[in-house]
Tab-separated table of C-alpha atoms and ligand atoms in Angstrom:
chain	number	residue	atom	x	y	z
A	287	MET	CA	-22.905	12.974	4.966
A	288	TRP	CA	-22.470	13.677	1.602
A	289	LYS	CA	-18.537	13.575	2.447
A	290	LYS	CA	-18.902	10.142	3.873
A	291	ILE	CA	-20.753	8.690	0.670
A	292	PHE	CA	-17.985	9.938	-1.557
A	293	SER	CA	-15.084	9.442	0.457
A	294	GLY	CA	-16.419	5.692	1.255
A	295	MET	CA	-16.932	5.124	-2.516
A	296	GLN	CA	-13.367	6.524	-3.634
A	297	LYS	CA	-10.597	4.586	-5.095
A	298	ASN	CA	-7.814	6.637	-3.458
A	299	ASP	CA	-8.605	8.768	-0.569
A	300	ASP	CA	-6.768	11.681	-1.452
A	301	ALA	CA	-6.141	14.695	0.485
A	302	SER	CA	-8.180	17.058	-1.905
A	303	ASP	CA	-10.484	19.613	-0.328
A	304	LYS	CA	-13.982	18.023	-0.440
A	305	SER	CA	-15.547	20.920	1.518
A	306	TYR	CA	-17.808	21.620	-1.659
A	307	LEU	CA	-19.508	18.060	-0.918
A	308	ASP	CA	-21.053	19.488	2.134
A	309	GLU	CA	-23.092	22.044	-0.069
A	310	LEU	CA	-24.928	19.394	-2.260
A	311	VAL	CA	-28.448	19.475	-1.265
A	312	GLN	CA	-30.631	16.374	-1.923
A	313	ASP	CA	-33.614	18.085	-3.674
A	314	GLN	CA	-31.553	20.119	-6.188
A	315	LEU	CA	-29.727	16.785	-7.506
A	316	PRO	CA	-30.368	16.090	-10.936
A	317	GLN	CA	-33.030	13.753	-11.590
A	318	HIS	CA	-31.466	12.182	-14.735
A	319	VAL	CA	-27.638	11.550	-15.243
A	320	ALA	CA	-26.392	10.625	-18.883
A	321	ILE	CA	-22.946	9.537	-18.742
A	322	ILE	CA	-20.795	9.448	-21.906
A	323	MET	CA	-18.027	7.120	-20.565
A	324	ASP	CA	-15.163	8.113	-23.047
A	325	GLY	CA	-11.506	7.773	-23.142
A	326	ASN	CA	-10.871	3.898	-22.039
A	327	GLY	CA	-8.737	3.490	-25.001
A	328	ARG	CA	-6.779	6.834	-24.317
A	329	TRP	CA	-6.349	5.860	-20.609
A	330	ALA	CA	-4.933	2.276	-21.883
A	331	THR	CA	-2.390	3.344	-24.543
A	332	GLY	CA	-1.397	6.268	-22.483
A	333	GLN	CA	0.314	3.678	-20.213
A	334	GLY	CA	1.636	1.439	-22.713
A	335	LEU	CA	-1.148	-1.045	-22.556
A	336	ILE	CA	-3.828	-2.348	-25.378
A	337	ARG	CA	-6.997	-0.303	-25.540
A	338	THR	CA	-9.006	-3.361	-24.150
A	339	ALA	CA	-7.362	-3.046	-20.807
A	340	GLY	CA	-9.034	0.502	-20.684
A	341	HIS	CA	-12.461	-0.924	-21.047
A	342	LYS	CA	-11.700	-3.643	-18.682
A	343	ALA	CA	-10.854	-0.623	-16.273
A	344	GLY	CA	-13.641	1.196	-17.128
A	345	VAL	CA	-16.299	-1.261	-15.805
A	346	LYS	CA	-14.912	-0.772	-12.528
A	347	THR	CA	-15.388	2.963	-12.656
A	348	LEU	CA	-19.062	2.350	-13.732
A	349	LYS	CA	-19.564	0.016	-10.735
A	350	ARG	CA	-18.252	2.606	-8.306
A	351	ILE	CA	-20.630	5.473	-9.839
A	352	VAL	CA	-24.014	3.192	-9.845
A	353	LYS	CA	-22.972	2.522	-6.259
A	354	THR	CA	-22.771	6.373	-5.627
A	355	CYS	CA	-25.859	7.012	-7.466
A	356	THR	CA	-27.648	4.363	-4.770
A	357	ALA	CA	-25.850	6.081	-1.902
A	358	LEU	CA	-27.198	9.635	-3.210
A	359	GLY	CA	-30.855	8.233	-3.776
A	360	MET	CA	-30.338	9.494	-7.358
A	361	ASN	CA	-33.550	8.920	-9.583
A	362	ALA	CA	-31.946	7.920	-13.048
A	363	LEU	CA	-28.465	7.137	-14.514
A	364	THR	CA	-28.255	6.245	-18.183
A	365	VAL	CA	-24.772	5.344	-19.430
A	366	TYR	CA	-23.483	5.301	-23.144
A	367	ALA	CA	-21.489	2.088	-23.620
A	368	PHE	CA	-21.753	0.863	-27.259
A	369	SER	CA	-23.014	3.722	-29.816
A	370	THR	CA	-24.613	2.361	-33.523
A	371	GLU	CA	-21.434	3.848	-35.095
A	372	ASN	CA	-19.129	1.561	-32.766
A	373	TRP	CA	-19.315	-1.303	-35.065
A	374	LYS	CA	-16.889	0.716	-37.179
A	375	ARG	CA	-14.006	-0.752	-34.618
A	376	PRO	CA	-11.833	-3.559	-35.297
A	377	HIS	CA	-13.672	-6.766	-34.796
A	378	ALA	CA	-11.337	-7.826	-31.751
A	379	GLU	CA	-12.179	-4.950	-30.023
A	380	VAL	CA	-16.113	-5.031	-30.769
A	381	ASP	CA	-15.958	-8.849	-29.635
A	382	PHE	CA	-14.145	-7.600	-26.421
A	383	LEU	CA	-16.483	-5.183	-25.519
A	384	MET	CA	-19.734	-7.311	-26.166
A	385	ASN	CA	-17.910	-10.293	-23.798
A	386	LEU	CA	-17.200	-7.631	-21.081
A	387	PHE	CA	-20.773	-6.448	-21.230
A	388	SER	CA	-21.949	-10.023	-20.630
A	389	GLU	CA	-19.560	-10.577	-17.914
A	390	TYR	CA	-20.355	-7.453	-16.213
A	391	LEU	CA	-24.183	-8.397	-16.314
A	392	ALA	CA	-23.240	-11.804	-15.172
A	393	LYS	CA	-21.049	-10.452	-12.274
A	394	GLU	CA	-23.015	-7.510	-11.104
A	395	ILE	CA	-26.605	-8.504	-11.644
A	396	ASP	CA	-26.815	-9.771	-8.046
A	397	GLU	CA	-25.463	-7.164	-6.409
A	398	MET	CA	-27.363	-4.188	-8.322
A	399	ASP	CA	-30.534	-6.396	-7.446
A	400	GLN	CA	-29.805	-6.250	-3.941
A	401	ASP	CA	-28.981	-2.426	-3.935
A	402	ASN	CA	-32.551	-2.225	-5.522
A	403	VAL	CA	-31.399	-0.821	-8.921
A	404	LYS	CA	-33.748	-1.078	-11.588
A	405	ILE	CA	-31.727	-2.394	-14.983
A	406	ASP	CA	-32.704	-1.470	-18.623
A	407	PHE	CA	-31.165	-1.347	-21.739
A	408	ILE	CA	-31.917	1.031	-24.562
A	409	GLY	CA	-30.609	0.946	-28.160
A	410	ARG	CA	-30.828	-1.986	-30.942
A	411	THR	CA	-30.792	-4.712	-28.389
A	412	TRP	CA	-32.495	-7.379	-30.651
A	413	GLU	CA	-29.229	-7.116	-32.926
A	414	LEU	CA	-26.984	-8.338	-30.122
A	415	SER	CA	-25.846	-12.101	-29.708
A	416	LYS	CA	-28.727	-14.259	-28.487
A	417	GLY	CA	-26.836	-14.885	-25.038
A	418	LEU	CA	-26.597	-11.349	-24.297
A	419	GLN	CA	-30.415	-10.526	-25.382
A	420	LYS	CA	-31.018	-13.372	-22.775
A	421	GLN	CA	-28.661	-11.753	-20.199
A	422	ILE	CA	-30.570	-8.619	-20.854
A	423	ALA	CA	-33.899	-9.681	-20.592
A	424	ASP	CA	-33.150	-11.571	-17.527
A	425	ALA	CA	-31.873	-8.643	-15.783
A	426	ARG	CA	-34.842	-6.411	-17.035
A	427	HIS	CA	-37.264	-9.061	-15.520
A	428	ARG	CA	-35.518	-9.590	-12.159
A	429	THR	CA	-35.221	-6.154	-11.212
A	430	ARG	CA	-38.336	-4.644	-12.880
A	431	ASP	CA	-40.153	-4.111	-9.386
A	432	ASN	CA	-36.913	-2.292	-7.797
A	433	THR	CA	-37.552	0.874	-6.834
A	434	GLY	CA	-34.048	2.442	-6.689
A	435	VAL	CA	-31.767	4.007	-9.212
A	436	LYS	CA	-33.268	3.472	-12.720
A	437	PHE	CA	-29.821	2.481	-14.240
A	438	THR	CA	-29.943	2.287	-18.058
A	439	VAL	CA	-27.317	1.059	-20.449
A	440	ALA	CA	-27.391	2.563	-23.986
A	441	VAL	CA	-25.936	-0.808	-26.170
A	442	ASN	CA	-25.933	-0.565	-29.790
A	443	TYR	CA	-27.751	2.723	-29.275
A	444	GLY	CA	-27.806	5.956	-31.447
A	445	GLY	CA	-30.048	9.145	-31.046
A	446	GLN	CA	-30.686	9.566	-34.744
A	447	ASP	CA	-31.676	5.685	-34.937
A	448	GLU	CA	-34.038	6.115	-32.072
A	449	LEU	CA	-35.877	9.044	-33.865
A	450	LEU	CA	-36.038	7.290	-36.864
A	451	ARG	CA	-37.809	4.395	-35.615
A	452	MET	CA	-39.990	6.617	-33.762
A	453	VAL	CA	-40.927	8.604	-36.926
A	454	GLN	CA	-41.449	5.292	-38.636
A	455	GLU	CA	-43.881	4.062	-35.781
A	456	LEU	CA	-46.060	7.228	-36.175
A	457	ALA	CA	-46.048	7.482	-39.616
A	458	ALA	CA	-47.103	3.504	-39.530
A	459	GLN	CA	-50.140	4.271	-37.251
A	460	SER	CA	-50.958	7.334	-39.211
A	461	GLN	CA	-51.343	5.475	-42.277
A	462	ARG	CA	-53.418	2.757	-40.372
A	463	GLY	CA	-55.696	5.623	-39.450
A	464	MET	CA	-55.127	5.783	-35.897
A	465	ILE	CA	-53.828	9.098	-35.602
A	466	LYS	CA	-54.033	12.162	-37.925
A	467	PRO	CA	-50.331	13.933	-38.355
A	468	GLU	CA	-51.546	17.206	-37.185
A	469	GLU	CA	-52.631	15.454	-33.596
A	470	ILE	CA	-49.010	14.144	-32.967
A	471	THR	CA	-47.964	15.509	-29.713
A	472	ALA	CA	-44.578	15.640	-28.115
A	473	GLU	CA	-45.786	13.143	-25.493
A	474	MET	CA	-46.728	10.725	-28.559
A	475	ILE	CA	-43.140	11.019	-29.349
A	476	GLU	CA	-41.662	10.300	-26.306
A	477	ALA	CA	-43.765	7.559	-25.625
A	478	GLN	CA	-42.001	5.669	-28.694
A	479	LEU	CA	-38.703	6.497	-27.551
A	480	ASP	CA	-36.457	3.951	-25.732
A	481	THR	CA	-36.192	6.040	-22.762
A	482	TYR	CA	-40.166	6.142	-22.157
A	483	GLY	CA	-40.961	6.589	-18.551
A	484	LEU	CA	-37.827	8.358	-17.436
A	485	PRO	CA	-37.391	12.208	-16.938
A	486	PRO	CA	-35.692	14.387	-19.217
A	487	VAL	CA	-31.718	14.289	-18.907
A	488	ASP	CA	-30.598	17.122	-16.619
A	489	LEU	CA	-26.828	16.336	-16.670
A	490	VAL	CA	-24.669	15.171	-19.200
A	491	ILE	CA	-21.104	14.107	-18.236
A	492	ARG	CA	-18.338	13.341	-20.808
A	493	THR	CA	-15.157	12.272	-19.688
A	494	SER	CA	-11.827	12.528	-21.657
A	495	GLY	CA	-11.919	15.638	-22.943
A	496	ASP	CA	-14.112	15.797	-26.123
A	497	MET	CA	-17.138	17.918	-26.129
A	498	ARG	CA	-19.801	16.542	-28.493
A	499	LEU	CA	-22.696	14.359	-27.659
A	500	SER	CA	-21.501	11.323	-30.510
A	501	ASN	CA	-25.323	10.788	-30.863
A	502	PHE	CA	-26.329	10.034	-27.657
A	503	LEU	CA	-29.745	10.960	-26.099
A	504	LEU	CA	-30.660	13.768	-29.109
A	505	TRP	CA	-34.502	14.461	-28.016
A	506	GLN	CA	-33.684	13.922	-24.142
A	507	THR	CA	-30.959	16.302	-23.952
A	508	ALA	CA	-32.855	19.458	-25.141
A	509	TYR	CA	-32.535	21.391	-21.905
A	510	ALA	CA	-29.617	19.282	-20.350
A	511	GLU	CA	-26.569	20.963	-18.480
A	512	PHE	CA	-23.526	19.707	-20.041
A	513	TRP	CA	-20.179	19.052	-18.072
A	514	PHE	CA	-16.962	18.094	-19.237
A	515	THR	CA	-13.551	16.757	-17.921
A	516	ASP	CA	-10.474	15.663	-19.388
A	517	ILE	CA	-10.075	12.854	-17.081
A	518	ASN	CA	-10.197	9.661	-18.903
A	519	TRP	CA	-13.058	7.211	-17.606
A	520	PRO	CA	-11.079	4.614	-15.896
A	521	ASP	CA	-9.747	7.465	-13.694
A	522	PHE	CA	-13.230	9.045	-13.142
A	523	THR	CA	-13.921	8.824	-9.191
A	524	PRO	CA	-17.206	9.285	-7.389
A	525	GLU	CA	-15.644	12.384	-6.037
A	526	ASP	CA	-15.362	13.680	-9.808
A	527	PHE	CA	-18.818	12.795	-10.278
A	528	GLY	CA	-19.558	14.924	-6.778
A	529	ARG	CA	-17.884	17.877	-8.296
A	530	ALA	CA	-20.134	17.377	-11.611
A	531	LEU	CA	-23.179	17.249	-9.196
A	532	TYR	CA	-22.060	20.319	-7.304
A	533	GLU	CA	-21.388	22.164	-10.361
A	534	TYR	CA	-24.765	21.286	-11.720
A	535	CYS	CA	-26.470	22.740	-8.728
A	536	ARG	CA	-25.076	25.907	-9.051
A	537	ARG	CA	-26.063	26.451	-12.600
A	538	ASP	CA	-28.850	28.751	-13.566
A	539	ARG	CA	-31.145	26.580	-15.678
A	540	ARG	CA	-33.743	29.242	-17.300
A	541	PHE	CA	-35.494	26.662	-19.989
A	542	GLY	CA	-35.991	29.979	-22.021
A	543	GLY	CA	-37.593	31.790	-19.358
A	544	LEU	CA	-35.932	34.482	-16.777
A	545	SER	CA	-33.578	33.601	-14.037
A	546	LYS	CA	-35.230	32.990	-10.578
A	547	LYS	CA	-31.999	33.304	-8.422
B	120	LIG	C1	-15.395	4.526	-24.325
B	120	LIG	O1	-13.893	4.598	-24.633
B	120	LIG	C2	-15.678	3.422	-24.599
B	120	LIG	C3	-16.403	2.891	-25.784
B	120	LIG	C4	-17.027	3.772	-27.051
B	120	LIG	C5	-17.057	1.711	-26.180
B	120	LIG	P1	-13.097	4.842	-26.393
B	120	LIG	O2	-12.826	3.240	-26.448
B	120	LIG	O3	-13.865	5.503	-26.944
B	120	LIG	O4	-11.726	5.496	-25.754
B	120	LIG	P2	-11.256	6.617	-26.490
B	120	LIG	O5	-12.106	7.483	-26.859
B	120	LIG	O6	-10.711	5.677	-27.844
B	120	LIG	O7	-10.024	6.899	-25.415
B	121	LIG	C1	-19.103	7.898	-27.672
B	121	LIG	O1	-17.655	7.539	-27.738
B	121	LIG	C2	-19.625	6.556	-27.436
B	121	LIG	C3	-19.382	5.783	-26.147
B	121	LIG	C4	-19.209	6.013	-25.046
B	121	LIG	C5	-19.927	4.492	-25.901
B	121	LIG	P1	-16.940	7.615	-28.999
B	121	LIG	O2	-15.417	7.446	-28.695
B	121	LIG	O3	-17.254	6.214	-29.907
B	121	LIG	O4	-17.127	8.776	-29.717
B	121	LIG	P2	-16.471	9.506	-31.154
B	121	LIG	O5	-16.048	8.625	-31.744
B	121	LIG	O6	-15.044	10.317	-30.577
B	121	LIG	O7	-17.311	10.784	-31.196
B	122	LIG	MG1	-13.940	7.413	-27.504
């Protein structure tokens, strides 16, 4: 069954050995996968194209991966689309990316809704253009009762910014006398994070070779497994995704305890 899912989603059905996919077990799949979709620029410049061509190609990969998550019955997928640091890039690239998010939403919302995907956005979305904010609100509203994959897009998101906002909120509640500092619990912290309601991240995937978090989901990845690949995001296939899941299933997660294997 897995082979069928992945080969159906693939960009090019190559003859590589997919036998490991047969060994994926549904109840061992990660509850929450977080992807740092990196390497669009390098993919483009590597073939003599402008960087923005890489972002465009990256959207196609994203669509395929969301579809794969639906086919697999995955609980939650969170993707890093734009960081609080990405504003440092040239205006033209930032503008292009913002337009691309808007286009992506407009084009894909119907199909995602049909696929029962529940869309959410995390980060400082209130700083985005009014138009994009409206699309975000509409997408959230329209898919809020969907029970399929919880698909969360991090836009203008930074893990440190999220933690800072959480501390400010809890400090304000304390100042108003609603809570005492010593009464603050991990659950209260989580309730203030953008990802409230999502399970902790089980697996972080980062494409294109760099091995860092770049300010993504700092609290949520406390016990996540990491999987890195040199493949640039536009070239990342559902088959590669399947390999990451397969390797995840074989990891020994001890959470500070002792091995159960
Ligand atoms: C990831 O690709 C997309 C965003 C950060 C928006 P990059 O644009 O970072 O591509 P590289 O890392 O420069 O190749
Ligand atoms: C991380 O990629 C952010 C996204 C994928 C949106 P970057 O390309 O911005 O990360 P750095 O600058 O290499 O750490
Ligand atoms: Mg990058």
